[in-house]
CSV table of C-alpha atoms in Angstrom, one decimal:
chain,number,residue,atom,x,y,z
A,156,MET,CA,0.0,0.0,0.0
A,157,SER,CA,1.4,3.4,-1.0
A,158,LEU,CA,0.1,6.9,-0.6
A,159,LEU,CA,0.4,9.7,-3.1
A,160,TYR,CA,2.2,11.8,-0.6
A,161,LYS,CA,4.1,8.9,1.0
A,162,PRO,CA,5.1,6.4,-1.6
A,163,ASP,CA,7.0,4.2,0.9
A,164,TRP,CA,4.1,3.9,3.2
A,165,ASP,CA,4.0,0.1,3.0
A,166,GLU,CA,7.5,0.0,4.4
A,167,ALA,CA,6.7,2.6,7.1
A,168,ARG,CA,3.6,0.6,8.1
A,169,LYS,CA,5.7,-2.5,8.7
A,170,ARG,CA,8.2,-0.5,10.7
A,171,TYR,CA,5.5,0.9,12.9
A,172,GLU,CA,4.2,-2.6,13.5
A,173,ALA,CA,7.6,-3.8,14.5
A,174,TRP,CA,8.2,-0.7,16.7
A,175,TRP,CA,4.9,-1.2,18.6
A,176,ALA,CA,6.1,-4.8,19.2
A,177,HIS,CA,9.4,-3.4,20.6
A,178,GLU,CA,11.4,-5.4,18.0
A,179,ALA,CA,15.0,-4.5,17.2
A,180,LEU,CA,15.3,-3.0,13.6
A,181,ASP,CA,18.2,-1.8,11.5
A,182,ARG,CA,17.7,1.7,12.8
A,183,CYS,CA,15.6,3.5,15.4
A,184,ALA,CA,12.2,4.7,14.2
A,185,ILE,CA,12.6,8.3,12.9
A,186,GLN,CA,10.1,10.8,11.7
A,187,VAL,CA,12.0,13.4,9.6
A,188,THR,CA,10.4,16.0,7.5
A,189,ALA,CA,11.8,18.6,5.1
A,190,PRO,CA,10.6,20.9,2.2
A,191,ARG,CA,10.0,18.5,-0.8
A,192,ALA,CA,12.7,18.8,-3.4
A,193,GLY,CA,11.3,20.5,-6.6
A,194,ALA,CA,8.0,21.4,-5.0
A,195,GLU,CA,7.0,25.0,-5.8
A,196,ARG,CA,5.6,27.0,-2.9
A,197,SER,CA,2.1,27.9,-3.7
A,198,PRO,CA,0.3,31.0,-2.5
A,199,ARG,CA,-1.4,30.4,0.9
A,200,PRO,CA,-5.2,30.3,0.9
A,201,GLU,CA,-6.9,33.4,2.3
A,202,ARG,CA,-7.7,33.0,5.9
A,203,PRO,CA,-11.4,33.3,6.7
A,204,GLU,CA,-12.4,36.5,8.3
A,205,THR,CA,-13.6,35.2,11.7
A,206,PRO,CA,-12.0,32.8,14.1
A,207,GLU,CA,-14.9,30.4,14.0
A,208,ALA,CA,-14.8,30.3,10.2
A,209,ARG,CA,-11.0,29.8,10.4
A,210,TRP,CA,-11.5,26.5,12.4
A,211,THR,CA,-14.8,25.3,10.6
A,212,ASP,CA,-14.4,26.2,6.9
A,213,LEU,CA,-13.6,22.7,5.6
A,214,ASP,CA,-12.7,24.0,2.2
A,215,TYR,CA,-10.1,26.3,3.7
A,216,ILE,CA,-8.9,23.5,6.1
A,217,SER,CA,-8.7,21.1,3.2
A,218,GLU,CA,-6.6,23.5,1.1
A,219,CYS,CA,-4.2,24.0,3.9
A,220,ASN,CA,-3.7,20.3,4.4
A,221,GLU,CA,-3.2,19.7,0.6
A,222,LEU,CA,-0.6,22.5,0.4
A,223,ALA,CA,1.4,21.0,3.3
A,224,PHE,CA,1.3,17.5,1.8
A,225,ARG,CA,2.4,18.8,-1.6
A,226,GLU,CA,5.3,20.7,-0.2
A,227,THR,CA,6.6,18.3,2.4
A,228,TYR,CA,9.0,15.3,2.2
A,229,TYR,CA,8.0,12.6,4.7
A,230,GLY,CA,11.0,10.5,5.5
A,231,GLY,CA,11.2,7.4,7.7
A,232,GLU,CA,8.1,7.0,9.7
A,233,ALA,CA,6.8,10.5,9.0
A,234,PHE,CA,3.6,10.6,7.0
A,235,PRO,CA,0.9,13.1,5.8
A,236,ALA,CA,-1.9,13.4,8.4
A,237,TRP,CA,-5.1,15.3,7.6
A,238,HIS,CA,-6.3,17.4,10.5
A,239,PRO,CA,-8.1,20.6,11.1
A,240,GLY,CA,-6.0,22.0,14.0
A,241,TYR,CA,-6.8,21.4,17.5
A,242,PRO,CA,-8.2,24.6,19.3
A,243,GLY,CA,-10.7,22.5,21.3
A,244,HIS,CA,-13.9,22.8,19.2
A,245,ALA,CA,-13.9,19.1,18.3
A,246,ALA,CA,-13.5,17.7,21.8
A,247,ILE,CA,-15.5,16.3,24.6
A,248,PRO,CA,-15.8,19.5,26.7
A,249,ALA,CA,-17.4,21.2,23.7
A,250,PHE,CA,-19.7,18.1,23.1
A,251,LEU,CA,-20.7,18.4,26.8
A,252,GLY,CA,-21.9,21.9,26.4
A,253,CYS,CA,-18.9,23.9,27.6
A,254,PRO,CA,-19.1,27.3,25.9
A,255,THR,CA,-16.1,27.3,23.5
A,256,SER,CA,-14.4,30.6,22.6
A,257,LEU,CA,-12.1,30.6,19.5
A,258,ASP,CA,-9.5,33.0,18.3
A,259,PHE,CA,-7.2,32.6,15.3
A,260,GLU,CA,-4.7,30.5,17.1
A,261,THR,CA,-6.4,28.6,19.9
A,262,GLY,CA,-9.5,28.2,22.0
A,263,TRP,CA,-10.9,28.1,25.7
A,264,TRP,CA,-13.7,26.3,27.3
A,265,THR,CA,-15.9,27.8,30.0
A,266,PRO,CA,-16.6,25.3,32.8
A,267,VAL,CA,-20.2,24.0,33.3
A,268,LEU,CA,-20.0,22.2,36.7
A,269,ALA,CA,-19.7,25.0,39.2
A,270,GLY,CA,-21.5,23.5,42.2
A,271,ALA,CA,-19.9,22.4,45.4
A,272,ASP,CA,-20.0,18.8,44.5
A,273,ILE,CA,-19.0,17.3,41.1
A,274,ASP,CA,-22.3,16.7,39.4
A,275,PHE,CA,-20.7,14.5,36.7
A,276,LYS,CA,-23.9,12.4,36.0
A,277,SER,CA,-25.5,15.5,34.5
A,278,LEU,CA,-23.0,15.5,31.7
A,279,ARG,CA,-24.3,14.2,28.5
A,280,LEU,CA,-22.9,14.2,24.9
A,281,ASP,CA,-25.1,16.5,22.8
A,282,ARG,CA,-25.3,14.6,19.6
A,283,GLN,CA,-27.4,17.4,18.0
A,284,GLY,CA,-24.9,20.2,19.1
A,285,LYS,CA,-23.0,22.0,16.4
A,286,TRP,CA,-19.6,20.9,17.5
A,287,TRP,CA,-20.5,17.2,17.5
A,288,LEU,CA,-22.2,17.4,14.1
A,289,PHE,CA,-19.2,19.5,12.8
A,290,THR,CA,-16.7,16.9,14.0
A,291,LEU,CA,-18.6,14.1,12.3
A,292,ASP,CA,-18.7,16.1,9.0
A,293,MET,CA,-15.0,16.9,9.3
A,294,LEU,CA,-13.9,13.3,9.9
A,295,ARG,CA,-16.1,12.0,7.0
A,296,ARG,CA,-14.6,14.6,4.7
A,297,ALA,CA,-11.1,13.8,5.9
A,298,ALA,CA,-11.7,10.1,5.2
A,299,ARG,CA,-12.9,10.9,1.7
A,300,GLU,CA,-10.1,13.2,0.8
A,301,CYS,CA,-7.4,11.0,2.3
A,302,LYS,CA,-8.1,7.8,0.4
A,303,GLY,CA,-4.9,6.8,-1.4
A,304,ARG,CA,-3.3,10.1,-0.4
A,305,ALA,CA,-2.9,10.6,3.3
A,306,ILE,CA,-4.1,9.4,6.8
A,307,PRO,CA,-7.0,11.3,8.5
A,308,SER,CA,-6.3,12.1,12.1
A,309,ILE,CA,-9.0,10.9,14.6
A,310,GLY,CA,-8.3,14.2,16.5
A,311,ALA,CA,-7.5,15.5,19.9
A,312,PHE,CA,-10.8,15.3,21.9
A,313,GLY,CA,-9.8,14.8,25.5
A,314,GLY,CA,-7.8,13.0,28.1
A,315,CYS,CA,-7.8,11.8,31.6
A,316,GLY,CA,-7.9,14.6,34.1
A,317,ASP,CA,-7.9,17.3,31.4
A,318,THR,CA,-11.5,16.8,30.4
A,319,LEU,CA,-12.6,17.0,34.0
A,320,ALA,CA,-10.5,20.1,34.5
A,321,ALA,CA,-12.3,21.6,31.5
A,322,VAL,CA,-15.8,21.0,32.7
A,323,ARG,CA,-15.0,21.7,36.3
A,324,GLY,CA,-12.4,24.5,36.0
A,325,THR,CA,-8.8,23.8,36.8
A,326,ASP,CA,-8.8,26.0,40.1
A,327,ARG,CA,-11.8,24.2,41.3
A,328,LEU,CA,-10.5,20.7,40.5
A,329,LEU,CA,-7.4,21.5,42.4
A,330,LEU,CA,-9.6,21.9,45.5
A,331,ASP,CA,-11.6,18.9,44.6
A,332,VAL,CA,-8.6,16.5,44.6
A,333,MET,CA,-8.0,17.6,48.3
A,334,ASP,CA,-11.6,17.9,49.5
A,335,ARG,CA,-13.5,15.3,47.6
A,336,PRO,CA,-11.1,12.7,46.0
A,337,GLU,CA,-13.8,10.1,45.9
A,338,GLN,CA,-15.9,12.3,43.6
A,339,VAL,CA,-12.9,12.9,41.4
A,340,ILE,CA,-12.3,9.2,41.0
A,341,ALA,CA,-16.0,8.5,40.2
A,342,ALA,CA,-16.1,11.5,37.7
A,343,GLU,CA,-12.9,10.2,35.9
A,344,SER,CA,-14.4,6.7,35.6
A,345,TYR,CA,-17.6,8.2,34.1
A,346,LEU,CA,-15.7,10.4,31.6
A,347,MET,CA,-13.3,7.7,30.6
A,348,ASP,CA,-16.2,5.4,29.7
A,349,MET,CA,-17.6,8.3,27.6
A,350,TRP,CA,-14.1,8.8,26.0
A,351,CYS,CA,-14.1,5.2,24.9
A,352,GLU,CA,-17.6,5.7,23.4
A,353,VAL,CA,-16.6,8.8,21.5
A,354,TYR,CA,-13.4,7.2,20.2
A,355,GLY,CA,-15.3,4.2,18.9
A,356,GLU,CA,-17.7,6.3,16.9
A,357,PHE,CA,-14.8,8.4,15.4
A,358,TYR,CA,-12.7,5.3,14.7
A,359,ALA,CA,-15.5,3.7,12.7
A,360,ILE,CA,-15.3,6.7,10.3
A,361,VAL,CA,-11.5,6.7,9.7
A,362,ARG,CA,-10.3,3.1,10.3
A,363,GLU,CA,-10.8,1.8,6.7
A,364,VAL,CA,-9.0,4.7,5.0
A,365,SER,CA,-6.2,4.7,7.7
A,366,GLY,CA,-5.6,1.1,7.7
A,367,GLY,CA,-5.8,1.6,11.5
A,368,SER,CA,-5.5,5.1,13.0
A,369,THR,CA,-3.5,8.1,13.9
A,370,SER,CA,-4.4,11.0,16.4
A,371,TRP,CA,-3.0,14.4,17.2
A,372,GLY,CA,0.2,12.7,18.2
A,373,GLY,CA,1.2,12.1,14.6
A,374,PHE,CA,2.1,8.3,14.8
A,375,TRP,CA,0.3,5.4,13.3
A,376,SER,CA,-1.0,2.0,14.5
A,377,PRO,CA,-2.7,-0.8,12.6
A,378,GLY,CA,-5.5,-0.7,15.2
A,379,LYS,CA,-6.9,1.8,17.7
A,380,THR,CA,-4.3,4.3,18.9
A,381,TYR,CA,-4.2,7.6,20.6
A,382,MET,CA,-1.8,10.0,22.5
A,383,ALA,CA,-3.0,9.7,26.1
A,384,GLN,CA,-2.3,12.6,28.5
A,385,ASN,CA,-3.1,14.3,31.7
A,386,ASP,CA,-1.6,17.8,31.7
A,387,PHE,CA,-3.4,18.7,34.9
A,388,ALA,CA,-1.2,16.2,36.7
A,389,HIS,CA,1.8,18.4,36.7
A,390,MET,CA,0.1,20.2,39.6
A,391,ILE,CA,-0.2,17.2,41.9
A,392,SER,CA,2.0,14.7,43.7
A,393,PRO,CA,3.0,11.3,42.4
A,394,ALA,CA,1.0,9.6,45.2
A,395,MET,CA,-2.1,11.7,44.3
A,396,TYR,CA,-1.7,10.9,40.6
A,397,ARG,CA,-1.6,7.2,41.4
A,398,GLU,CA,-4.7,7.5,43.7
A,399,LEU,CA,-6.9,9.6,41.4
A,400,PHE,CA,-5.9,9.0,37.8
A,401,ILE,CA,-3.8,6.0,37.1
A,402,ALA,CA,-6.7,3.5,37.0
A,403,GLN,CA,-8.5,5.4,34.3
A,404,ILE,CA,-5.3,5.6,32.2
A,405,GLU,CA,-5.0,1.9,32.6
A,406,LYS,CA,-8.6,1.6,31.4
A,407,GLN,CA,-7.8,3.7,28.3
A,408,THR,CA,-4.8,1.4,27.5
A,409,ARG,CA,-6.9,-1.6,27.8
A,410,PHE,CA,-9.5,-0.1,25.3
A,411,LEU,CA,-6.8,0.9,22.8
A,412,ASP,CA,-4.5,-1.5,20.8
A,413,HIS,CA,-1.6,0.9,21.1
A,414,THR,CA,-1.0,3.8,23.4
A,415,MET,CA,1.6,6.5,23.8
A,416,TYR,CA,1.5,8.8,26.7
A,417,HIS,CA,2.3,12.5,26.4
A,418,VAL,CA,4.6,13.4,29.3
A,419,ASP,CA,4.2,17.1,28.8
A,420,GLY,CA,6.6,19.3,30.8
A,421,THR,CA,9.2,18.6,33.5
A,422,GLY,CA,6.5,18.8,36.1
A,423,ASN,CA,5.0,15.6,34.8
A,424,PHE,CA,8.3,13.7,34.8
A,425,ALA,CA,7.7,12.6,38.4
A,426,HIS,CA,4.8,10.5,37.1
A,427,VAL,CA,7.0,8.4,34.7
A,428,PRO,CA,7.6,5.6,37.1
A,429,ALA,CA,3.9,5.0,37.7
A,430,LEU,CA,3.2,5.1,33.9
A,431,CYS,CA,6.0,2.6,33.4
A,432,GLU,CA,4.2,0.1,35.5
A,433,LEU,CA,1.1,0.0,33.2
A,434,PRO,CA,1.4,-3.3,31.2
A,435,ARG,CA,-0.5,-2.1,28.2
A,436,LEU,CA,1.1,1.3,27.8
A,437,GLN,CA,3.6,0.6,25.1
A,438,ALA,CA,5.3,4.1,24.6
A,439,LEU,CA,6.0,7.4,26.4
A,440,GLN,CA,6.7,10.7,24.8
A,441,ILE,CA,9.1,12.8,26.8
A,442,LEU,CA,8.7,16.4,26.1
A,443,PRO,CA,10.4,18.8,28.6
A,444,GLY,CA,8.2,21.8,27.6
A,445,ALA,CA,8.7,25.4,26.4
A,446,GLY,CA,11.7,27.2,27.9
A,447,LYS,CA,13.4,24.0,29.0
A,448,PRO,CA,16.4,22.2,27.6
A,449,GLY,CA,15.7,19.5,25.1
A,450,ALA,CA,15.3,15.8,25.7
A,451,LEU,CA,19.0,15.1,25.8
A,452,HIS,CA,19.2,17.1,28.9
A,453,TYR,CA,16.9,14.7,30.7
A,454,MET,CA,18.7,11.4,29.9
A,455,ASP,CA,17.8,10.0,33.2
A,456,VAL,CA,14.1,10.1,32.4
A,457,CYS,CA,14.7,8.7,28.9
A,458,ARG,CA,16.7,5.8,30.4
A,459,THR,CA,13.9,5.1,32.9
A,460,VAL,CA,11.5,4.6,30.1
A,461,GLN,CA,13.9,2.3,28.2
A,462,ARG,CA,14.8,0.3,31.2
A,463,ALA,CA,11.2,-0.4,31.8
A,464,GLY,CA,11.0,-1.9,28.3
A,465,LYS,CA,8.8,0.8,27.0
A,466,ASN,CA,9.1,2.6,23.7
A,467,LEU,CA,10.3,6.2,23.8
A,468,GLN,CA,9.6,9.2,21.6
A,469,ILE,CA,11.6,12.4,21.7
A,470,PHE,CA,11.9,15.5,19.7
A,471,LEU,CA,15.4,16.6,18.5
A,472,ALA,CA,17.2,19.0,16.3
A,473,CYS,CA,18.6,17.1,13.4
A,474,ASN,CA,22.2,17.8,14.7
A,475,GLU,CA,21.3,16.0,17.9
A,476,VAL,CA,20.3,12.7,16.4
A,477,GLU,CA,23.9,11.2,16.4
A,478,GLU,CA,24.4,12.0,20.1
A,479,ALA,CA,21.1,10.6,21.1
A,480,LEU,CA,21.8,7.3,19.3
A,481,SER,CA,25.2,7.2,21.1
A,482,ARG,CA,23.4,7.4,24.5
A,483,LEU,CA,20.1,5.6,24.0
A,484,SER,CA,19.1,2.1,22.6
A,485,ALA,CA,17.7,2.2,19.1
A,486,ARG,CA,15.2,-0.5,20.1
A,487,GLY,CA,11.9,1.1,20.7
A,488,LEU,CA,13.2,4.6,20.2
A,489,MET,CA,11.4,7.1,17.9
A,490,ILE,CA,13.0,10.4,17.1
A,491,VAL,CA,11.0,13.2,15.6
A,492,THR,CA,13.0,15.9,13.7
A,493,SER,CA,13.2,18.0,10.6
A,494,CYS,CA,15.9,19.0,8.1
A,495,GLY,CA,16.3,22.1,5.8
A,496,THR,CA,16.3,20.0,2.6
A,497,GLU,CA,15.1,16.7,1.4
A,498,ALA,CA,18.7,15.8,0.6
A,499,GLU,CA,19.7,16.3,4.2
A,500,ALA,CA,16.7,14.3,5.5
A,501,ARG,CA,17.6,11.4,3.3
A,502,ALA,CA,21.2,11.5,4.4
A,503,LEU,CA,20.0,11.5,8.1
A,504,LEU,CA,18.0,8.4,7.5
A,505,GLY,CA,21.1,6.6,6.1
A,506,ASN,CA,23.2,7.9,9.0
A,507,ALA,CA,20.6,6.7,11.6
A,508,LYS,CA,21.3,3.1,10.4
A,509,LYS,CA,25.0,3.7,11.0
A,510,TRP,CA,24.5,5.2,14.4
A,511,SER,CA,21.8,2.9,15.7
A,512,ARG,CA,22.7,0.3,18.3
A,513,ASP,CA,20.6,-2.1,20.3
A,514,ARG,CA,22.1,-1.4,23.7
A,515,ARG,CA,21.2,-1.6,27.3
A,516,ALA,CA,19.7,1.7,28.6
């Protein structure tokens, strides 16, 4: 199977399958992009006049995706993924009725559970609401347009802890975890069951064209996959994280075929040991966060992941790849990077084979 914008997609698929299985390959997994050689840069489409139109005009979104595909070289395990951007309008808090405010770059939710207790059982998916209907239309269009060309993203529609923080409000949830932890646990269980229900409906739309799935994380699986996360957790202790959230993350990994966890920011690094204990969590993405040194500065965290037998994804500058491969095992490692030219990206792929070693972490 090949794609118009990823002719070697069949080889990349096989490498993904081996990577998820934590098999040793001739090189680490690497997603490297660059400007496509010989591709003329086309005029950018005119941005719609209002923020809501910018995020919902599917003709505009489609044209932006098409331009990116035509102008990008996708090397190694990189591939073209069709998505509308992720300001929060196509996510569970919006489906639950949280007023969603958009600007041209991002969006915000207004919480809807403001009472003293967490009235989570009042939360229902509004399947007649504009954001739910828009998301279904968007996924169907993505599936149509991607056939034989690219992979449609299932989206970024919520995560453990973060959906509850959206409907409750982060400040209030910080009080809840101290004052009413039993309600937090019950609400999380309710919302994770809902998350699985939503995923199933979205997956049914994209799975045939995708040959599996991809999500906002930009990696592919032959089955159900998603980038799990709990960004709220950077504000709580490892003990509280285990008590309140780890069971629902485990439920999510049991529902999915392949899961990578987005460890976002150094404040979340303390939760890596707990995550490494989850038997069905195959991979962790270590992302230090804005204003922090890159992943190579946190080698102890990266090695913790590898010693646990988990796959590891890190983002590097192209000139950091050789050093990373001298310090980490290539088995289960996925590097995400970019180069200035297609020739440089192809050379990096060849060098990655020379530098890769299956070593003890």
